[in-house]
Short mmCIF file of C-alpha atoms in Angstrom, two decimals:
data_model
loop_
_atom_site.label_atom_id
_atom_site.label_comp_id
_atom_site.label_asym_id
_atom_site.label_seq_id
_atom_site.Cartn_x
_atom_site.Cartn_y
_atom_site.Cartn_z
CA MET A 1 21.83 -9.25 1.47
CA LYS A 2 21.33 -8.72 5.06
CA LEU A 3 20.62 -5.35 6.12
CA PRO A 4 19.77 -3.87 9.85
CA LEU A 5 16.22 -2.52 8.64
CA ARG A 6 13.81 -0.55 11.03
CA LEU A 7 10.13 -0.36 9.52
CA HIS A 8 7.99 2.62 11.20
CA TYR A 9 4.61 1.22 10.74
CA ALA A 10 1.01 1.64 11.82
CA PRO A 11 -1.32 -1.41 11.50
CA ASP A 12 -3.20 -1.49 8.38
CA ASN A 13 -1.43 1.70 6.84
CA ALA A 14 0.66 1.95 3.79
CA SER A 15 3.57 0.25 5.90
CA LEU A 16 1.67 -2.77 5.04
CA ILE A 17 2.89 -2.70 1.39
CA ILE A 18 6.44 -2.37 2.82
CA ARG A 19 5.90 -5.22 5.41
CA LEU A 20 4.59 -7.57 2.71
CA ALA A 21 7.96 -7.03 0.46
CA LEU A 22 10.15 -7.35 3.33
CA GLU A 23 8.41 -10.63 4.21
CA GLU A 24 8.59 -11.86 0.88
CA LEU A 25 12.03 -11.04 0.58
CA GLY A 26 12.99 -12.86 3.61
CA CYS A 27 14.52 -9.70 4.99
CA ALA A 28 15.81 -9.35 8.78
CA TYR A 29 13.99 -6.43 10.16
CA GLU A 30 12.52 -4.61 13.26
CA THR A 31 9.11 -2.66 13.43
CA VAL A 32 8.78 0.34 15.36
CA LEU A 33 5.09 1.18 15.93
CA VAL A 34 3.96 4.50 15.18
CA ASP A 35 0.87 5.01 17.15
CA ARG A 36 -1.94 6.83 15.41
CA ALA A 37 -4.06 6.98 18.31
CA ILE A 38 -1.73 9.47 20.08
CA ARG A 39 -0.64 11.22 16.70
CA ALA A 40 2.84 9.54 16.98
CA GLN A 41 3.44 10.53 13.55
CA ASP A 42 3.55 14.24 14.41
CA SER A 43 6.06 13.78 17.04
CA ALA A 44 9.47 15.44 16.73
CA ASP A 45 11.19 12.06 17.00
CA TYR A 46 9.04 10.77 13.95
CA ARG A 47 9.27 13.97 11.97
CA ARG A 48 13.41 13.42 12.23
CA ILE A 49 12.71 10.33 10.31
CA ASN A 50 10.01 11.40 8.02
CA PRO A 51 9.58 15.31 8.08
CA ASN A 52 6.47 15.00 6.37
CA GLY A 53 5.00 12.95 9.12
CA LEU A 54 3.38 10.19 6.95
CA ILE A 55 3.64 6.40 7.31
CA PRO A 56 5.75 4.30 6.69
CA ALA A 57 9.42 5.32 6.72
CA ILE A 58 12.26 2.79 6.90
CA GLU A 59 15.74 2.96 8.43
CA THR A 60 18.51 1.45 6.35
CA PRO A 61 22.34 1.67 6.53
CA HIS A 62 22.19 4.62 4.16
CA GLY A 63 19.83 6.64 6.37
CA ALA A 64 16.01 6.82 6.32
CA ILE A 65 13.84 6.39 3.36
CA PHE A 66 10.01 7.36 3.14
CA GLU A 67 7.53 7.52 0.38
CA THR A 68 5.98 4.12 -0.56
CA ALA A 69 7.37 3.78 -3.92
CA ALA A 70 10.87 5.09 -3.06
CA ILE A 71 11.07 2.42 -0.34
CA LEU A 72 9.85 -0.24 -2.92
CA LEU A 73 12.42 0.73 -5.36
CA TRP A 74 15.33 0.74 -2.83
CA LEU A 75 14.38 -2.53 -1.85
CA ASP A 76 14.30 -3.52 -5.66
CA GLU A 77 17.46 -2.27 -5.83
CA ALA A 78 18.87 -4.20 -2.63
CA TYR A 79 17.46 -7.48 -4.04
CA PRO A 80 17.64 -7.01 -7.88
CA GLY A 81 15.11 -9.41 -9.66
CA ALA A 82 13.49 -10.70 -6.73
CA LEU A 83 10.29 -9.14 -6.74
CA ALA A 84 10.36 -7.07 -10.11
CA PRO A 85 12.17 -7.44 -13.24
CA HIS A 86 16.12 -6.40 -12.94
CA PRO A 87 17.15 -3.22 -14.69
CA GLY A 88 17.99 -4.30 -18.52
CA ASN A 89 15.00 -6.75 -18.56
CA PRO A 90 12.71 -5.97 -21.36
CA ARG A 91 9.74 -5.91 -18.89
CA ARG A 92 11.40 -3.50 -16.82
CA GLY A 93 9.46 -0.77 -18.61
CA ASP A 94 6.38 -2.32 -17.92
CA PHE A 95 7.08 -2.92 -14.05
CA LEU A 96 7.95 0.94 -13.76
CA LYS A 97 5.07 2.43 -15.27
CA TRP A 98 2.59 0.34 -13.51
CA LEU A 99 4.41 0.95 -10.03
CA ILE A 100 4.20 4.65 -10.74
CA PHE A 101 0.71 4.69 -11.86
CA LEU A 102 -0.03 3.17 -8.41
CA ALA A 103 1.96 5.50 -6.58
CA ASN A 104 1.05 8.78 -8.57
CA THR A 105 -2.23 8.12 -9.59
CA VAL A 106 -4.35 5.45 -7.66
CA HIS A 107 -2.72 5.90 -4.13
CA PRO A 108 -3.19 9.58 -4.14
CA ALA A 109 -6.90 9.25 -5.11
CA LEU A 110 -7.33 6.79 -2.51
CA ARG A 111 -6.05 9.26 0.10
CA MET A 112 -8.54 11.78 -1.27
CA THR A 113 -11.60 9.65 -0.67
CA PHE A 114 -10.34 8.87 2.99
CA TYR A 115 -9.37 12.75 3.86
CA ALA A 116 -11.56 14.80 1.51
CA ASP A 117 -11.69 17.70 4.04
CA LYS A 118 -7.74 18.22 3.60
CA TYR A 119 -8.12 18.78 0.13
CA ILE A 120 -11.58 20.86 0.09
CA GLY A 121 -12.02 22.12 3.43
CA PRO A 122 -14.66 21.05 6.18
CA ASP A 123 -17.82 21.40 4.21
CA ALA A 124 -19.68 18.26 4.25
CA LYS A 125 -21.46 18.74 0.90
CA LEU A 126 -18.17 19.52 -1.18
CA GLU A 127 -16.40 16.69 0.64
CA ALA A 128 -19.24 14.27 -0.69
CA ALA A 129 -19.02 15.48 -4.05
CA LEU A 130 -15.20 15.43 -4.03
CA ARG A 131 -15.40 11.87 -2.62
CA ALA A 132 -17.91 10.71 -5.31
CA ARG A 133 -16.03 12.23 -8.39
CA THR A 134 -12.77 10.58 -7.13
CA GLN A 135 -14.31 7.32 -6.48
CA GLN A 136 -15.67 7.24 -10.31
CA ASN A 137 -12.00 8.14 -11.22
CA ILE A 138 -10.69 5.21 -8.91
CA ALA A 139 -13.46 2.76 -10.90
CA ARG A 140 -11.82 3.95 -14.10
CA HIS A 141 -8.36 3.32 -13.06
CA LEU A 142 -9.47 -0.04 -11.80
CA ASN A 143 -10.96 -1.01 -15.18
CA THR A 144 -7.53 -0.11 -16.84
CA LEU A 145 -5.44 -2.26 -14.26
CA ASP A 146 -7.94 -5.34 -14.66
CA ALA A 147 -7.57 -5.00 -18.47
CA HIS A 148 -3.84 -5.30 -17.99
CA ALA A 149 -3.21 -7.33 -15.00
CA THR A 150 -2.47 -10.53 -16.89
CA GLY A 151 0.76 -9.24 -17.92
CA ALA A 152 4.27 -10.49 -16.61
CA VAL A 153 4.35 -7.97 -13.82
CA PHE A 154 0.98 -8.71 -12.43
CA GLY A 155 -0.31 -11.84 -10.81
CA ALA A 156 2.57 -14.19 -11.42
CA PRO A 157 2.86 -17.40 -9.61
CA ASP A 158 4.97 -15.35 -7.23
CA PRO A 159 3.89 -11.76 -6.56
CA SER A 160 5.67 -8.59 -8.02
CA LEU A 161 6.01 -5.36 -6.34
CA ILE A 162 3.11 -4.49 -8.24
CA ASP A 163 0.83 -7.08 -6.54
CA LEU A 164 2.16 -6.25 -3.05
CA TYR A 165 1.15 -2.58 -3.69
CA LEU A 166 -2.31 -3.19 -5.26
CA ALA A 167 -3.69 -5.99 -2.91
CA PRO A 168 -3.68 -3.52 0.22
CA MET A 169 -5.28 -0.66 -1.73
CA LEU A 170 -8.00 -2.82 -2.93
CA ARG A 171 -8.35 -3.78 0.64
CA TRP A 172 -8.69 -0.07 1.77
CA MET A 173 -11.17 0.63 -1.05
CA ALA A 174 -13.78 -2.10 0.37
CA LEU A 175 -13.30 -0.51 4.08
CA TYR A 176 -12.76 3.09 3.95
CA PRO A 177 -14.21 5.66 4.65
CA THR A 178 -16.73 3.81 7.02
CA GLY A 179 -20.14 3.86 5.14
CA GLY A 180 -18.67 5.37 1.87
CA THR A 181 -17.82 2.29 0.12
CA GLY A 182 -21.00 1.20 -1.61
CA TRP A 183 -19.34 2.14 -4.99
CA PHE A 184 -16.72 -0.84 -4.71
CA ASP A 185 -17.49 -4.48 -5.57
CA LEU A 186 -14.22 -6.28 -6.27
CA GLY A 187 -16.14 -8.81 -8.25
CA GLN A 188 -16.26 -6.29 -10.99
CA TRP A 189 -12.70 -6.55 -11.69
CA PRO A 190 -11.93 -10.36 -11.89
CA ALA A 191 -8.47 -10.20 -12.63
CA LEU A 192 -7.72 -7.94 -9.53
CA TYR A 193 -9.87 -10.29 -7.50
CA ALA A 194 -7.57 -13.22 -8.72
CA ILE A 195 -4.74 -11.38 -7.41
CA THR A 196 -6.28 -10.53 -3.97
CA ARG A 197 -7.11 -14.30 -3.61
CA SER A 198 -3.67 -15.28 -4.65
CA MET A 199 -2.18 -12.71 -2.18
CA ASP A 200 -4.57 -14.02 0.82
CA THR A 201 -2.86 -17.34 0.76
CA ARG A 202 0.72 -16.23 0.90
CA ALA A 203 2.71 -17.10 4.12
CA SER A 204 3.67 -13.45 4.27
CA THR A 205 0.29 -12.11 4.30
CA GLN A 206 -0.91 -14.46 6.81
CA ARG A 207 2.04 -13.79 9.15
CA ILE A 208 1.31 -9.78 8.77
CA ALA A 209 -2.48 -10.69 9.14
CA ALA A 210 -2.04 -12.31 12.59
CA LEU A 211 0.32 -9.48 13.70
CA GLU A 212 -1.78 -6.57 12.46
CA GLY A 213 -5.26 -8.08 12.90
CA LEU A 214 -6.27 -8.08 9.47
CA GLY A 215 -8.49 -11.46 9.36
CA PRO A 216 -8.24 -14.64 7.35
CA THR A 217 -8.75 -12.94 4.14
CA PRO A 218 -7.33 -9.50 4.13
CA PHE A 219 -7.50 -8.86 0.50
CA SER A 220 -10.29 -10.70 -1.03
CA ALA A 221 -12.86 -10.32 1.58
CA PRO A 222 -11.50 -7.87 4.21
CA CYS A 223 -12.79 -6.94 7.54
CA LEU A 224 -11.70 -3.77 9.73
CA ALA A 225 -8.35 -4.24 11.45
CA ALA A 226 -8.35 -5.32 15.04
CA PRO A 227 -4.76 -4.91 15.64
CA PRO A 228 -3.34 -6.13 18.95
CA VAL A 229 -1.21 -2.93 19.38
CA GLY A 230 -1.62 0.46 17.96
CA SER A 231 -4.33 1.94 15.90
CA ALA A 232 -5.19 1.73 12.33
CA THR A 233 -6.73 4.86 12.16
#
C-alpha cells in the first residue's frame, strides 16, 4: 500500500518511533522538520496540523494524525499484520495492552522526568522530588516489561510496533534529563537490553541514526544526538 505520507519530525523526538515504523514498513514518505530551536512546534502553521503543538504529526490521504499511539495504530491498519498481530489473531490483545501501557503509562511518566516544571511549577526542590518519584515508578514499569518481554509481541526476529516504541524510550532514559540519569542502568533489565541490541542492527535504525545524528548504537549504548539539521531539544 503506497500512501503519500508527510512526517513532521524533530531529531531524536517521539517522531523517531514513527520514523522507525515507516522505515520498517518500507513506506514512501517525506519528512518536514519541526525545528525546536525556533519553537516551530508553536507556529500557526504547525498548530493547524497538530493543535496541541506536540511532535510528531503525520499527514495522510485521510488527514493529519497526531499522538504517537494513534499514528502507530493507523499504520497498523494500513499495513495489517506487518508489525503487529492482525485483528482476529489471538495475540492481538497482548499487542494492544502493551502498546497502550507504553503510550498511557511509560511515555507520560518519561515526559514528567523531562519537564517536571510543567507539572509542578518552577520550584527546584519540588521538581527534583517529582522527578525522583517518577523515575522510581518508571523503574517498576521496566521491571514489569522485562518480565514479559519474551512474549510473541516483543523482541521477535523482526521487531513489532512494541519494540519500535520501547527502544527509543530506553534511549531517552539513558540520556535525559542531562545530569539526571543516574537511576538508569539498562543492564538491570536483560530482556530489554537484548531488544535494544537487536534494534541497533536494523537497517532502518542505521538509516535514521545517520539522518538524525544518533550515533552507531543509538539504543543499547546511546550518545546525545548531533543532528545535521534541526535540534533535538
